[in-house]
Phi, psi and omega in degrees: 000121177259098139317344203269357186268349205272102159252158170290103214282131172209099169330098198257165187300331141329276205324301194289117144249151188275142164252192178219138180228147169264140177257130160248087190309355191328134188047349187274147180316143186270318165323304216267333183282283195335308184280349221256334195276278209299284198319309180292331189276321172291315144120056124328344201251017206224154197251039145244034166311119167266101188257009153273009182228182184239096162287353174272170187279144166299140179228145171250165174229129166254157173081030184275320192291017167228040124336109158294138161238154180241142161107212173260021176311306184318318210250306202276286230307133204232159180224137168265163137209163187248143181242009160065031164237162177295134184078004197277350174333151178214130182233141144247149197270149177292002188268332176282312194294310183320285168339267242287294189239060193329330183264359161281329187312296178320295209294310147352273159335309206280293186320307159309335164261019185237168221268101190293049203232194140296309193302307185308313176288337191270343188282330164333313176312305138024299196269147150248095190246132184235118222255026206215157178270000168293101189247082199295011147281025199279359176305325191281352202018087175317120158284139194265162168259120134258141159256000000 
């Protein structure tokens, strides 16, 4: 077998396309919504996957304020932040994030699975979440995902 013929696939910026896709979370695990929207936003799901560039599709997500949590997740589940002052810890409950912002949860989740670099932050931009079945991208004609 000559290996030596075998090259290794690397994405050039020419190369890549985006589509754009939809999520509906209406009911769905939010673990499970989450990972499935990061593996499409890294562009994993695609066989010209790159891991210094950003091969994924733009995604909307509708419907985040009917997201599940299972279990007593909703009520324990505490998320921190800090405010880079002394003593500044801060926890919030996902039952509170909801109240506030119905579309942090979501946003929250997906951003914690994708890569804490530049690439991760600029592939974030990407996600669109929306806490209503509405959307303003419909010009883009999303292809919808079921799970």
């Amino acid at each position: 077998m000559d290996t030596l013929s075998f090259k290794t696939y690397s994405a050039k910026p020419k190369d890549i396309e985006k589509k754009w896709v939809l999520f509906d979370a209406e009911d769905q695990p939010l673990g499970r919504l989450s990972s499935e929207i990061a593996k499409v936003l890294r562009g994993k799901n695609k066989p010209t996957f790159t891991p210094h560039m950003d091969t994924g599709d733009n995604v909307i997500v509708i419907n985040a304020e009917k997201v599940k949590l299972t279990g007593k997740k909703m009520t324990d589940k505490t998320y921190f932040h800090h405010t880079f002052y002394p003593g500044g810890e801060r926890f919030t409950t996902a039952e509170e994030m909801m109240e506030k912002d119905p579309t942090s949860l979501v946003t929250t989740a997906v951003r914690g699975m994708l890569p804490k670099t530049k690439l991760g932050r600029k592939i974030a931009t990407n996600l669109r979440v929306y806490a209503g079945p509405v959307h303003p991208h419909t010009a883009q004609e999303p292809e919808i995902i079921e799970l």
